[in-house]
Amino acid sequence: MTHTHAADARLFRSLHTPSAPLALANAWDVASARLVEAAGAPAIATTSAGVSWALGSPDGGALTREQALDVIARTVAAVTVPVTADIEDGYGADAAAVAETVAGVIEAGAVGVNIEDGTRPPAELAARLTAARRTAEQAGADLFLNARVDTYLLGLGDPETRLAETLSRARRYVEAGADGVFVPGVTDPVTLKALAEDIAVPLNVMAGPGAPSVAELGTLGVARVSLGPGVALAAYAAARRAARELFGTGAVTSPADALSFGELDGLLAQSASDRRDR
């Protein structure tokens, strides 16, 4: 089977549907991406927080563009399913620099990106999205632009007008070229339904404790569900727990569902190109 960027891009777009929301267990390195793929994932999404932590940096713009692109390229090369990358604010001081990042993402083989607004004025993300769309068009690449609205995640503005502000930003970002809108930090069904009804493109939310199930989110109109840094946090929690037991009580235990050496080593032994040719 031929594995092409165009085919991956078409497949990735088709997966965004409330009738069966795209569920993404975000990966942060090749091993986590292969584990997620082997579990049956139809696509892989990276988590910038997880990537940052694995490289010894805090989340929030500490990664360099080169570091981020290297992980994206390695991930794409390791799996057979489409990959979408979290590129934070685009790893650039302005729209032109973000365009350079997006060009690198396309060259790395990813079919989508997340770009966030954070505490910046909405006009800045709109300009970055426009630059990203133009870059993809010039490269002849079908890139799924997912615009992240951080109003709820960061608690921005007046809670009474937060929904209206979120919808206003979403409309602006869609006009600028966004294919999807990501609103993390919302688990309330009423708010989720209002967002889905008023946003003209697929709605992406982040699942976590207290959130409805993927199927329930679909009935509310959500088309894509991410775990964000949740899987990476769970993995690091396991590492901390083992270390505390070892240095505390001297116990050497292993979770009942721990991977065996052979299982993980074998998973990484077969290259993605070999699996695509089957």
CSV table of C-alpha atoms in Angstrom, one decimal:
chain,number,residue,atom,x,y,z
A,1,MET,CA,0.0,0.0,0.0
A,2,THR,CA,1.4,3.4,-0.9
A,3,HIS,CA,1.7,5.8,2.0
A,4,THR,CA,1.4,9.4,0.8
A,5,HIS,CA,0.9,12.8,2.4
A,6,ALA,CA,-2.2,13.4,0.2
A,7,ALA,CA,-3.8,10.1,1.2
A,8,ASP,CA,-3.1,10.7,4.8
A,9,ALA,CA,-4.5,14.2,4.7
A,10,ARG,CA,-7.8,13.0,3.1
A,11,LEU,CA,-8.1,10.2,5.6
A,12,PHE,CA,-7.4,12.6,8.5
A,13,ARG,CA,-10.1,15.0,7.4
A,14,SER,CA,-12.6,12.3,7.0
A,15,LEU,CA,-12.1,11.2,10.6
A,16,HIS,CA,-13.6,14.4,12.0
A,17,THR,CA,-17.3,13.5,12.5
A,18,PRO,CA,-19.6,13.7,15.6
A,19,SER,CA,-21.1,10.4,14.6
A,20,ALA,CA,-17.8,8.8,15.5
A,21,PRO,CA,-15.5,11.4,17.0
A,22,LEU,CA,-11.8,11.2,16.3
A,23,ALA,CA,-10.2,10.1,19.6
A,24,LEU,CA,-6.5,11.1,20.0
A,25,ALA,CA,-4.3,9.8,22.8
A,26,ASN,CA,-1.5,12.3,22.4
A,27,ALA,CA,2.0,11.0,22.0
A,28,TRP,CA,5.3,12.7,22.8
A,29,ASP,CA,8.0,10.4,21.3
A,30,VAL,CA,8.3,7.5,18.9
A,31,ALA,CA,7.7,4.8,21.5
A,32,SER,CA,4.5,6.4,22.8
A,33,ALA,CA,3.3,7.0,19.2
A,34,ARG,CA,3.9,3.4,18.3
A,35,LEU,CA,2.1,2.2,21.4
A,36,VAL,CA,-0.9,4.4,20.5
A,37,GLU,CA,-0.9,3.2,16.9
A,38,ALA,CA,-0.7,-0.4,18.0
A,39,ALA,CA,-3.7,0.1,20.3
A,40,GLY,CA,-5.8,0.9,17.2
A,41,ALA,CA,-5.5,4.6,16.8
A,42,PRO,CA,-6.6,5.9,13.3
A,43,ALA,CA,-4.3,8.9,13.7
A,44,ILE,CA,-1.5,10.2,16.0
A,45,ALA,CA,-1.5,13.7,17.7
A,46,THR,CA,1.5,15.0,19.5
A,47,THR,CA,1.4,16.9,22.8
A,48,SER,CA,3.8,19.9,23.0
A,49,ALA,CA,3.9,19.6,26.8
A,50,GLY,CA,4.9,15.9,26.6
A,51,VAL,CA,7.5,16.6,24.0
A,52,SER,CA,8.9,19.5,26.0
A,53,TRP,CA,9.1,17.5,29.2
A,54,ALA,CA,10.8,14.6,27.4
A,55,LEU,CA,13.5,17.0,26.1
A,56,GLY,CA,14.0,18.6,29.6
A,57,SER,CA,12.0,21.8,29.1
A,58,PRO,CA,8.8,23.2,30.6
A,59,ASP,CA,5.8,23.6,28.5
A,60,GLY,CA,4.9,27.0,27.0
A,61,GLY,CA,7.3,28.0,24.2
A,62,ALA,CA,10.5,26.7,25.7
A,63,LEU,CA,11.1,24.3,22.7
A,64,THR,CA,13.0,25.5,19.7
A,65,ARG,CA,11.5,25.1,16.2
A,66,GLU,CA,14.2,22.6,15.4
A,67,GLN,CA,13.5,20.4,18.4
A,68,ALA,CA,9.8,20.3,17.7
A,69,LEU,CA,10.3,19.5,14.0
A,70,ASP,CA,12.8,16.8,14.8
A,71,VAL,CA,10.2,15.0,17.0
A,72,ILE,CA,7.5,15.5,14.4
A,73,ALA,CA,9.6,14.0,11.6
A,74,ARG,CA,10.6,11.0,13.8
A,75,THR,CA,7.0,10.4,14.7
A,76,VAL,CA,5.8,10.5,11.1
A,77,ALA,CA,8.5,8.1,10.0
A,78,ALA,CA,7.7,5.7,12.8
A,79,VAL,CA,3.9,5.2,12.2
A,80,THR,CA,1.7,4.3,9.3
A,81,VAL,CA,-1.3,6.5,10.3
A,82,PRO,CA,-1.7,10.3,9.8
A,83,VAL,CA,0.1,12.6,12.2
A,84,THR,CA,-1.0,16.0,13.5
A,85,ALA,CA,1.4,18.1,15.5
A,86,ASP,CA,0.9,20.5,18.4
A,87,ILE,CA,3.1,23.5,17.5
A,88,GLU,CA,2.0,25.7,20.4
A,89,ASP,CA,2.0,29.3,19.1
A,90,GLY,CA,3.9,28.4,15.9
A,91,TYR,CA,7.4,28.7,17.3
A,92,GLY,CA,7.9,32.2,15.9
A,93,ALA,CA,7.7,35.8,17.0
A,94,ASP,CA,5.4,36.7,14.1
A,95,ALA,CA,3.3,35.3,11.3
A,96,ALA,CA,6.3,35.1,8.9
A,97,ALA,CA,8.2,33.0,11.4
A,98,VAL,CA,5.2,30.8,11.9
A,99,ALA,CA,5.0,30.2,8.2
A,100,GLU,CA,8.6,28.8,8.4
A,101,THR,CA,7.5,26.4,11.1
A,102,VAL,CA,4.5,25.3,9.1
A,103,ALA,CA,6.8,24.7,6.0
A,104,GLY,CA,8.9,22.5,8.2
A,105,VAL,CA,5.9,20.6,9.5
A,106,ILE,CA,4.8,19.9,6.0
A,107,GLU,CA,8.3,18.7,5.0
A,108,ALA,CA,8.3,16.4,8.1
A,109,GLY,CA,5.2,14.8,6.7
A,110,ALA,CA,2.5,15.8,9.2
A,111,VAL,CA,-1.0,16.5,7.9
A,112,GLY,CA,-2.2,18.8,10.6
A,113,VAL,CA,-1.2,21.3,13.2
A,114,ASN,CA,-2.6,22.9,16.4
A,115,ILE,CA,-1.8,26.6,16.8
A,116,GLU,CA,-3.0,28.3,20.0
A,117,ASP,CA,-3.9,31.9,20.8
A,118,GLY,CA,-3.0,31.8,24.5
A,119,THR,CA,-3.1,35.3,26.0
A,120,ARG,CA,-2.3,37.0,22.7
A,121,PRO,CA,-4.9,39.2,21.0
A,122,PRO,CA,-7.1,37.1,18.6
A,123,ALA,CA,-5.8,39.2,15.7
A,124,GLU,CA,-2.4,37.7,16.2
A,125,LEU,CA,-3.5,34.1,15.9
A,126,ALA,CA,-5.7,35.0,12.9
A,127,ALA,CA,-2.6,36.4,11.2
A,128,ARG,CA,-0.6,33.2,12.0
A,129,LEU,CA,-3.4,31.0,10.6
A,130,THR,CA,-3.6,33.0,7.4
A,131,ALA,CA,0.2,32.7,7.0
A,132,ALA,CA,0.0,28.9,7.7
A,133,ARG,CA,-2.8,28.5,5.2
A,134,ARG,CA,-0.9,30.4,2.5
A,135,THR,CA,2.2,28.3,3.2
A,136,ALA,CA,0.3,25.1,2.8
A,137,GLU,CA,-1.3,26.2,-0.4
A,138,GLN,CA,2.0,27.3,-1.8
A,139,ALA,CA,3.5,23.9,-1.0
A,140,GLY,CA,0.5,22.1,-2.5
A,141,ALA,CA,-0.2,20.4,0.8
A,142,ASP,CA,-3.6,19.7,2.4
A,143,LEU,CA,-2.9,20.7,6.0
A,144,PHE,CA,-5.6,20.6,8.6
A,145,LEU,CA,-5.3,23.8,10.7
A,146,ASN,CA,-6.7,23.4,14.2
A,147,ALA,CA,-7.1,26.7,16.0
A,148,ARG,CA,-6.9,26.4,19.8
A,149,VAL,CA,-9.0,28.9,21.7
A,150,ASP,CA,-7.7,29.3,25.3
A,151,THR,CA,-10.5,31.3,26.8
A,152,TYR,CA,-11.7,28.4,29.0
A,153,LEU,CA,-8.3,26.7,29.6
A,154,LEU,CA,-6.7,29.9,30.9
A,155,GLY,CA,-9.9,31.4,32.4
A,156,LEU,CA,-9.6,34.5,30.2
A,157,GLY,CA,-12.1,37.4,30.5
A,158,ASP,CA,-15.5,37.6,32.2
A,159,PRO,CA,-17.1,34.2,32.8
A,160,GLU,CA,-20.4,35.6,31.9
A,161,THR,CA,-19.2,36.5,28.4
A,162,ARG,CA,-16.7,33.8,27.9
A,163,LEU,CA,-18.9,31.7,25.6
A,164,ALA,CA,-19.6,34.7,23.4
A,165,GLU,CA,-15.9,35.6,23.3
A,166,THR,CA,-15.0,32.0,22.4
A,167,LEU,CA,-17.5,31.9,19.6
A,168,SER,CA,-16.3,35.3,18.3
A,169,ARG,CA,-12.7,34.1,18.2
A,170,ALA,CA,-13.7,30.8,16.6
A,171,ARG,CA,-15.5,32.6,13.8
A,172,ARG,CA,-12.5,34.9,13.3
A,173,TYR,CA,-10.1,32.0,13.1
A,174,VAL,CA,-12.3,30.1,10.6
A,175,GLU,CA,-12.3,33.1,8.4
A,176,ALA,CA,-8.5,33.2,8.6
A,177,GLY,CA,-8.3,29.6,7.4
A,178,ALA,CA,-8.8,27.3,10.3
A,179,ASP,CA,-10.3,23.9,9.4
A,180,GLY,CA,-11.1,23.0,13.0
A,181,VAL,CA,-11.5,24.8,16.4
A,182,PHE,CA,-10.0,23.3,19.6
A,183,VAL,CA,-11.6,24.6,22.9
A,184,PRO,CA,-9.8,22.8,25.8
A,185,GLY,CA,-10.9,23.3,29.4
A,186,VAL,CA,-14.7,22.7,28.8
A,187,THR,CA,-16.5,19.6,30.0
A,188,ASP,CA,-20.0,21.1,30.7
A,189,PRO,CA,-22.5,19.5,28.2
A,190,VAL,CA,-24.5,22.7,27.8
A,191,THR,CA,-21.5,24.7,26.9
A,192,LEU,CA,-20.1,22.0,24.6
A,193,LYS,CA,-23.4,21.8,22.7
A,194,ALA,CA,-23.6,25.6,22.3
A,195,LEU,CA,-20.0,25.6,20.9
A,196,ALA,CA,-20.7,22.8,18.5
A,197,GLU,CA,-23.9,24.4,17.2
A,198,ASP,CA,-22.3,27.8,16.6
A,199,ILE,CA,-18.9,26.8,15.2
A,200,ALA,CA,-19.0,26.0,11.5
A,201,VAL,CA,-16.0,23.6,11.5
A,202,PRO,CA,-15.3,20.4,13.5
A,203,LEU,CA,-15.1,21.1,17.2
A,204,ASN,CA,-12.2,19.5,19.2
A,205,VAL,CA,-12.2,19.3,23.0
A,206,MET,CA,-9.9,17.8,25.6
A,207,ALA,CA,-11.1,14.9,27.6
A,208,GLY,CA,-10.2,14.4,31.3
A,209,PRO,CA,-11.7,13.7,34.7
A,210,GLY,CA,-15.3,14.7,34.7
A,211,ALA,CA,-15.7,14.9,31.0
A,212,PRO,CA,-18.4,13.0,29.1
A,213,SER,CA,-17.3,9.9,27.2
A,214,VAL,CA,-16.2,10.1,23.6
A,215,ALA,CA,-19.6,8.8,22.4
A,216,GLU,CA,-21.5,11.3,24.6
A,217,LEU,CA,-19.3,14.1,23.3
A,218,GLY,CA,-20.3,13.1,19.8
A,219,THR,CA,-24.0,13.4,20.6
A,220,LEU,CA,-23.2,17.0,21.7
A,221,GLY,CA,-21.7,17.7,18.3
A,222,VAL,CA,-18.0,17.3,19.1
A,223,ALA,CA,-16.0,15.8,16.2
A,224,ARG,CA,-12.6,15.3,17.8
A,225,VAL,CA,-11.5,14.4,21.3
A,226,SER,CA,-7.9,14.8,22.6
A,227,LEU,CA,-6.2,13.7,25.8
A,228,GLY,CA,-3.6,16.5,25.7
A,229,PRO,CA,-0.8,15.9,28.1
A,230,GLY,CA,-2.8,13.3,30.1
A,231,VAL,CA,-1.0,10.2,28.9
A,232,ALA,CA,2.4,11.7,29.4
A,233,LEU,CA,1.5,12.8,32.9
A,234,ALA,CA,0.3,9.2,33.7
A,235,ALA,CA,3.6,7.8,32.4
A,236,TYR,CA,5.7,10.2,34.5
A,237,ALA,CA,3.5,9.4,37.5
A,238,ALA,CA,4.3,5.7,37.1
A,239,ALA,CA,8.0,6.6,37.0
A,240,ARG,CA,7.7,8.7,40.1
A,241,ARG,CA,5.8,6.0,41.9
A,242,ALA,CA,8.4,3.4,41.1
A,243,ALA,CA,11.2,5.7,42.3
A,244,ARG,CA,9.5,6.5,45.5
A,245,GLU,CA,8.9,2.9,46.3
A,246,LEU,CA,12.5,2.0,45.6
A,247,PHE,CA,14.0,4.8,47.6
A,248,GLY,CA,11.4,4.8,50.3
A,249,THR,CA,10.6,1.2,51.3
A,250,GLY,CA,13.1,-0.5,49.0
A,251,ALA,CA,10.3,-2.4,47.3
A,252,VAL,CA,10.7,-3.3,43.7
A,253,THR,CA,7.2,-3.7,42.2
A,254,SER,CA,5.7,-3.4,38.8
A,255,PRO,CA,2.1,-2.5,37.8
A,256,ALA,CA,0.0,-5.4,36.7
A,257,ASP,CA,-0.3,-4.0,33.2
A,258,ALA,CA,3.4,-3.1,32.8
A,259,LEU,CA,4.9,-3.8,29.4
A,260,SER,CA,7.5,-6.5,29.1
A,261,PHE,CA,10.9,-5.6,27.6
A,262,GLY,CA,10.3,-7.9,24.7
A,263,GLU,CA,6.9,-6.4,23.9
A,264,LEU,CA,8.1,-2.8,23.7
A,265,ASP,CA,11.4,-3.7,22.0
A,266,GLY,CA,9.5,-5.8,19.5
A,267,LEU,CA,7.0,-3.0,18.8
A,268,LEU,CA,9.9,-0.7,17.8
A,269,ALA,CA,11.9,-3.3,15.9
A,270,GLN,CA,9.7,-3.3,12.8
A,271,SER,CA,10.0,-0.1,10.8
A,272,ALA,CA,7.0,1.8,9.5
A,273,SER,CA,8.0,1.3,5.9
A,274,ASP,CA,8.0,-2.5,6.4
A,275,ARG,CA,4.5,-2.3,7.9
A,276,ARG,CA,3.2,-0.1,5.1
A,277,ASP,CA,4.4,-2.6,2.5
A,278,ARG,CA,2.3,-5.4,3.9
